[in-house]
mmCIF file of C-alpha atoms in Angstrom:
data_model
loop_
_atom_site.group_PDB
_atom_site.id
_atom_site.type_symbol
_atom_site.label_atom_id
_atom_site.label_comp_id
_atom_site.label_asym_id
_atom_site.label_seq_id
_atom_site.Cartn_x
_atom_site.Cartn_y
_atom_site.Cartn_z
ATOM 1 C CA UNK A 262 12.353 -11.592 -8.278
ATOM 2 C CA UNK A 263 10.613 -10.663 -4.911
ATOM 3 C CA UNK A 264 11.241 -7.296 -3.360
ATOM 4 C CA UNK A 265 10.803 -6.476 0.409
ATOM 5 C CA UNK A 266 10.767 -2.714 -0.055
ATOM 6 C CA UNK A 267 11.632 -0.749 3.068
ATOM 7 C CA UNK A 268 12.589 -3.827 4.801
ATOM 8 C CA UNK A 269 14.197 -2.293 7.852
ATOM 9 C CA UNK A 270 15.453 -4.900 10.135
ATOM 10 C CA UNK A 271 12.733 -7.393 9.027
ATOM 11 C CA UNK A 272 14.699 -9.107 6.173
ATOM 12 C CA UNK A 273 12.928 -12.130 4.465
ATOM 13 C CA UNK A 274 14.889 -15.173 3.147
ATOM 14 C CA UNK A 275 14.351 -15.512 -0.735
ATOM 15 C CA UNK A 276 13.554 -11.888 -1.183
ATOM 16 C CA UNK A 277 15.730 -8.843 -2.235
ATOM 17 C CA UNK A 278 15.465 -6.742 0.969
ATOM 18 C CA UNK A 279 15.662 -3.126 0.211
ATOM 19 C CA UNK A 280 16.125 -0.134 2.456
ATOM 20 C CA UNK A 281 17.645 3.423 2.290
ATOM 21 C CA UNK A 282 19.411 2.934 5.559
ATOM 22 C CA UNK A 283 22.801 1.002 4.922
ATOM 23 C CA UNK A 284 23.167 0.561 8.647
ATOM 24 C CA UNK A 285 20.260 -2.082 8.460
ATOM 25 C CA UNK A 286 22.315 -4.132 5.984
ATOM 26 C CA UNK A 287 19.800 -4.797 3.263
ATOM 27 C CA UNK A 288 20.855 -6.658 0.203
ATOM 28 C CA UNK A 289 20.160 -3.484 -1.674
ATOM 29 C CA UNK A 290 20.368 0.058 -0.531
ATOM 30 C CA UNK A 291 18.031 2.330 -2.336
ATOM 31 C CA UNK A 292 15.839 5.432 -1.571
ATOM 32 C CA UNK A 293 12.402 4.696 -2.878
ATOM 33 C CA UNK A 294 11.753 8.388 -3.581
ATOM 34 C CA UNK A 295 14.605 8.456 -6.022
ATOM 35 C CA UNK A 296 13.471 7.578 -9.665
ATOM 36 C CA UNK A 297 13.958 5.374 -11.651
ATOM 37 C CA UNK A 298 14.324 2.422 -9.330
ATOM 38 C CA UNK A 299 17.170 0.148 -10.345
ATOM 39 C CA UNK A 300 15.057 -2.740 -11.408
ATOM 40 C CA UNK A 301 14.255 -3.370 -15.106
ATOM 41 C CA UNK A 302 10.691 -3.122 -16.353
ATOM 42 C CA UNK A 303 8.346 -6.034 -15.698
ATOM 43 C CA UNK A 304 11.025 -7.849 -13.714
ATOM 44 C CA UNK A 305 9.377 -8.167 -10.375
ATOM 45 C CA UNK A 306 7.064 -11.230 -9.334
ATOM 46 C CA UNK A 307 6.111 -9.955 -5.840
ATOM 47 C CA UNK A 308 6.449 -6.957 -3.666
ATOM 48 C CA UNK A 309 5.991 -6.484 0.114
ATOM 49 C CA UNK A 310 5.524 -2.843 1.621
ATOM 50 C CA UNK A 311 5.051 -3.377 5.288
ATOM 51 C CA UNK A 312 4.724 -0.137 7.183
ATOM 52 C CA UNK A 313 6.514 1.742 4.392
ATOM 53 C CA UNK A 314 3.986 3.427 1.948
ATOM 54 C CA UNK A 315 2.784 5.889 4.610
ATOM 55 C CA UNK A 316 6.359 7.209 4.771
ATOM 56 C CA UNK A 317 6.793 7.935 1.125
ATOM 57 C CA UNK A 318 5.676 10.837 -0.997
ATOM 58 C CA UNK A 319 4.884 13.749 1.302
ATOM 59 C CA UNK A 320 4.829 15.746 -2.085
ATOM 60 C CA UNK A 321 1.952 14.453 -4.322
ATOM 61 C CA UNK A 322 4.307 14.203 -7.269
ATOM 62 C CA UNK A 323 6.773 11.927 -5.433
ATOM 63 C CA UNK A 324 3.919 9.682 -4.253
ATOM 64 C CA UNK A 325 2.659 9.257 -7.823
ATOM 65 C CA UNK A 326 6.278 8.553 -8.859
ATOM 66 C CA UNK A 327 6.464 5.682 -6.318
ATOM 67 C CA UNK A 328 3.139 4.234 -7.556
ATOM 68 C CA UNK A 329 4.438 4.661 -11.131
ATOM 69 C CA UNK A 330 7.545 2.759 -10.178
ATOM 70 C CA UNK A 331 5.790 -0.046 -8.597
ATOM 71 C CA UNK A 332 3.784 -0.423 -11.808
ATOM 72 C CA UNK A 333 6.752 -0.332 -14.023
ATOM 73 C CA UNK A 334 8.980 -2.833 -12.295
ATOM 74 C CA UNK A 335 6.144 -5.442 -11.822
ATOM 75 C CA UNK A 336 5.079 -8.031 -14.381
ATOM 76 C CA UNK A 337 1.331 -8.258 -15.188
ATOM 77 C CA UNK A 338 -0.386 -10.068 -12.232
ATOM 78 C CA UNK A 339 2.333 -9.339 -9.763
ATOM 79 C CA UNK A 340 0.905 -9.205 -6.174
ATOM 80 C CA UNK A 341 1.847 -6.152 -4.003
ATOM 81 C CA UNK A 342 0.982 -6.522 -0.364
ATOM 82 C CA UNK A 343 0.679 -3.186 1.403
ATOM 83 C CA UNK A 344 0.409 -2.976 5.201
ATOM 84 C CA UNK A 345 0.077 0.312 6.774
ATOM 85 C CA UNK A 346 -1.200 1.771 10.088
ATOM 86 C CA UNK A 347 -4.868 2.883 10.086
ATOM 87 C CA UNK A 348 -4.870 6.767 9.995
ATOM 88 C CA UNK A 349 -7.363 6.759 12.892
ATOM 89 C CA UNK A 350 -5.070 4.899 15.088
ATOM 90 C CA UNK A 351 -2.568 6.422 17.501
ATOM 91 C CA UNK A 352 0.120 4.360 15.886
ATOM 92 C CA UNK A 353 -0.237 6.282 12.807
ATOM 93 C CA UNK A 354 -0.890 9.731 14.350
ATOM 94 C CA UNK A 355 2.007 9.609 16.779
ATOM 95 C CA UNK A 356 4.775 8.994 14.321
ATOM 96 C CA UNK A 357 5.918 12.298 12.724
ATOM 97 C CA UNK A 358 7.446 10.393 9.787
ATOM 98 C CA UNK A 359 4.065 9.252 8.455
ATOM 99 C CA UNK A 360 3.467 11.705 5.601
ATOM 100 C CA UNK A 361 0.357 10.233 4.095
ATOM 101 C CA UNK A 362 -2.685 8.256 5.099
ATOM 102 C CA UNK A 363 -3.250 5.135 2.913
ATOM 103 C CA UNK A 364 -6.591 3.511 2.756
ATOM 104 C CA UNK A 365 -7.898 0.938 0.172
ATOM 105 C CA UNK A 366 -10.117 3.650 -1.177
ATOM 106 C CA UNK A 367 -6.739 5.585 -1.999
ATOM 107 C CA UNK A 368 -5.434 2.574 -3.796
ATOM 108 C CA UNK A 369 -8.644 2.059 -5.678
ATOM 109 C CA UNK A 370 -8.075 5.501 -7.403
ATOM 110 C CA UNK A 371 -5.384 3.634 -9.414
ATOM 111 C CA UNK A 372 -7.789 1.020 -10.925
ATOM 112 C CA UNK A 373 -8.656 1.944 -14.557
ATOM 113 C CA UNK A 374 -11.779 -0.222 -14.733
ATOM 114 C CA UNK A 375 -13.118 1.615 -11.490
ATOM 115 C CA UNK A 376 -12.064 4.892 -13.174
ATOM 116 C CA UNK A 377 -14.037 4.153 -16.169
ATOM 117 C CA UNK A 378 -17.074 2.989 -14.221
ATOM 118 C CA UNK A 379 -17.044 5.986 -12.121
ATOM 119 C CA UNK A 380 -16.840 8.428 -14.982
ATOM 120 C CA UNK A 381 -19.783 6.323 -16.668
ATOM 121 C CA UNK A 382 -21.856 7.026 -13.514
ATOM 122 C CA UNK A 383 -20.836 10.546 -13.021
ATOM 123 C CA UNK A 384 -18.793 9.924 -9.841
ATOM 124 C CA UNK A 385 -16.220 12.440 -9.244
ATOM 125 C CA UNK A 386 -13.468 10.449 -7.863
ATOM 126 C CA UNK A 387 -9.929 11.228 -9.291
ATOM 127 C CA UNK A 388 -9.103 8.662 -12.028
ATOM 128 C CA UNK A 389 -5.539 8.352 -11.059
ATOM 129 C CA UNK A 390 -5.002 5.127 -12.963
ATOM 130 C CA UNK A 391 -6.099 6.720 -16.340
ATOM 131 C CA UNK A 392 -4.278 9.961 -15.696
ATOM 132 C CA UNK A 393 -0.902 8.322 -14.798
ATOM 133 C CA UNK A 394 -1.075 5.159 -17.077
ATOM 134 C CA UNK A 395 -0.910 2.668 -14.388
ATOM 135 C CA UNK A 396 -3.510 -0.058 -13.357
ATOM 136 C CA UNK A 397 -4.074 -2.023 -10.168
ATOM 137 C CA UNK A 398 -6.904 -4.095 -8.823
ATOM 138 C CA UNK A 399 -7.495 -4.712 -5.147
ATOM 139 C CA UNK A 400 -7.598 -8.518 -4.399
ATOM 140 C CA UNK A 401 -8.255 -8.312 -0.794
ATOM 141 C CA UNK A 402 -8.315 -6.128 2.320
ATOM 142 C CA UNK A 403 -7.945 -7.215 5.848
ATOM 143 C CA UNK A 404 -8.389 -4.801 8.821
ATOM 144 C CA UNK A 405 -6.467 -5.702 11.953
ATOM 145 C CA UNK A 406 -8.400 -4.678 14.923
ATOM 146 C CA UNK A 407 -6.748 -3.274 17.987
ATOM 147 C CA UNK A 408 -7.384 -4.244 21.459
ATOM 148 C CA UNK A 409 -9.802 -4.643 23.163
ATOM 149 C CA UNK A 410 -11.880 -4.811 19.895
ATOM 150 C CA UNK A 411 -9.952 -7.972 18.669
ATOM 151 C CA UNK A 412 -10.656 -9.884 21.853
ATOM 152 C CA UNK A 413 -14.116 -8.863 22.121
ATOM 153 C CA UNK A 414 -14.761 -9.975 18.436
ATOM 154 C CA UNK A 415 -13.014 -13.194 19.202
ATOM 155 C CA UNK A 416 -15.112 -13.811 22.432
ATOM 156 C CA UNK A 417 -18.297 -13.266 20.233
ATOM 157 C CA UNK A 418 -18.964 -10.015 22.338
ATOM 158 C CA UNK A 419 -19.128 -7.862 19.312
ATOM 159 C CA UNK A 420 -21.066 -8.582 16.084
ATOM 160 C CA UNK A 421 -20.232 -7.425 12.591
ATOM 161 C CA UNK A 422 -22.551 -4.551 12.483
ATOM 162 C CA UNK A 423 -21.350 -3.339 15.792
ATOM 163 C CA UNK A 424 -17.826 -3.679 14.923
ATOM 164 C CA UNK A 425 -18.488 -1.661 11.555
ATOM 165 C CA UNK A 426 -20.218 0.992 13.390
ATOM 166 C CA UNK A 427 -17.097 1.272 15.909
ATOM 167 C CA UNK A 428 -14.746 1.581 12.986
ATOM 168 C CA UNK A 429 -16.700 4.222 11.544
ATOM 169 C CA UNK A 430 -17.201 6.277 14.824
ATOM 170 C CA UNK A 431 -14.259 5.747 16.912
ATOM 171 C CA UNK A 432 -10.422 6.000 16.878
ATOM 172 C CA UNK A 433 -8.160 3.143 17.794
ATOM 173 C CA UNK A 434 -10.275 0.403 16.547
ATOM 174 C CA UNK A 435 -8.313 -0.758 13.493
ATOM 175 C CA UNK A 436 -4.582 -0.983 14.106
ATOM 176 C CA UNK A 437 -3.444 -1.618 10.587
ATOM 177 C CA UNK A 438 -4.917 -2.456 7.168
ATOM 178 C CA UNK A 439 -3.377 -4.873 4.709
ATOM 179 C CA UNK A 440 -4.401 -4.484 1.019
ATOM 180 C CA UNK A 441 -3.348 -6.933 -1.539
ATOM 181 C CA UNK A 442 -3.024 -5.205 -4.867
ATOM 182 C CA UNK A 443 -2.594 -6.705 -8.315
ATOM 183 C CA UNK A 444 -0.682 -5.192 -11.111
ATOM 184 C CA UNK A 445 -2.697 -5.238 -14.434
ATOM 185 C CA UNK A 446 -0.656 -4.810 -17.722
ATOM 186 C CA UNK A 447 -1.998 -5.440 -21.212
ATOM 187 C CA UNK A 448 -0.082 -8.117 -23.506
ATOM 188 C CA UNK A 449 1.399 -5.223 -25.601
ATOM 189 C CA UNK A 450 3.092 -3.493 -22.830
#
């Protein structure tokens, strides 16, 4: 089963399109902040969250509940693709329904191998994977540049070092971030 969570009007063929708004006519109406989700443990092969996760979990316990449900319903090795607006872009800042910035560093906090490595090195990152009994690995991260940065990069007017400096220094350089997250479950779970 493949879930397109918070699909809005962007329904995908071959996926179970899920949204809390019945007026958008998803195959399944469900509020992702209501637990437990209606899918069985380890039943999902792939998940898409496109411009959804930044709308969920204004309260930390609800956000952690969403992450727990993602882990619970997925099989070992399930790919979760998360696309969110970059929190330093006007597209994120202008929408009052965005309740939480999501960055790859946020998602890395749920990686138990990183949690252990940080503890071994005395790095004080919060080991959310270990605390909450979930485990995810980041496979890949893509930063989608906004204009005029995208065109400048394509034209060769912007080098990688200059682009990285711009991302760290200015707003409205990165429009969105796509993180591909992999579920890790042991054979006994």
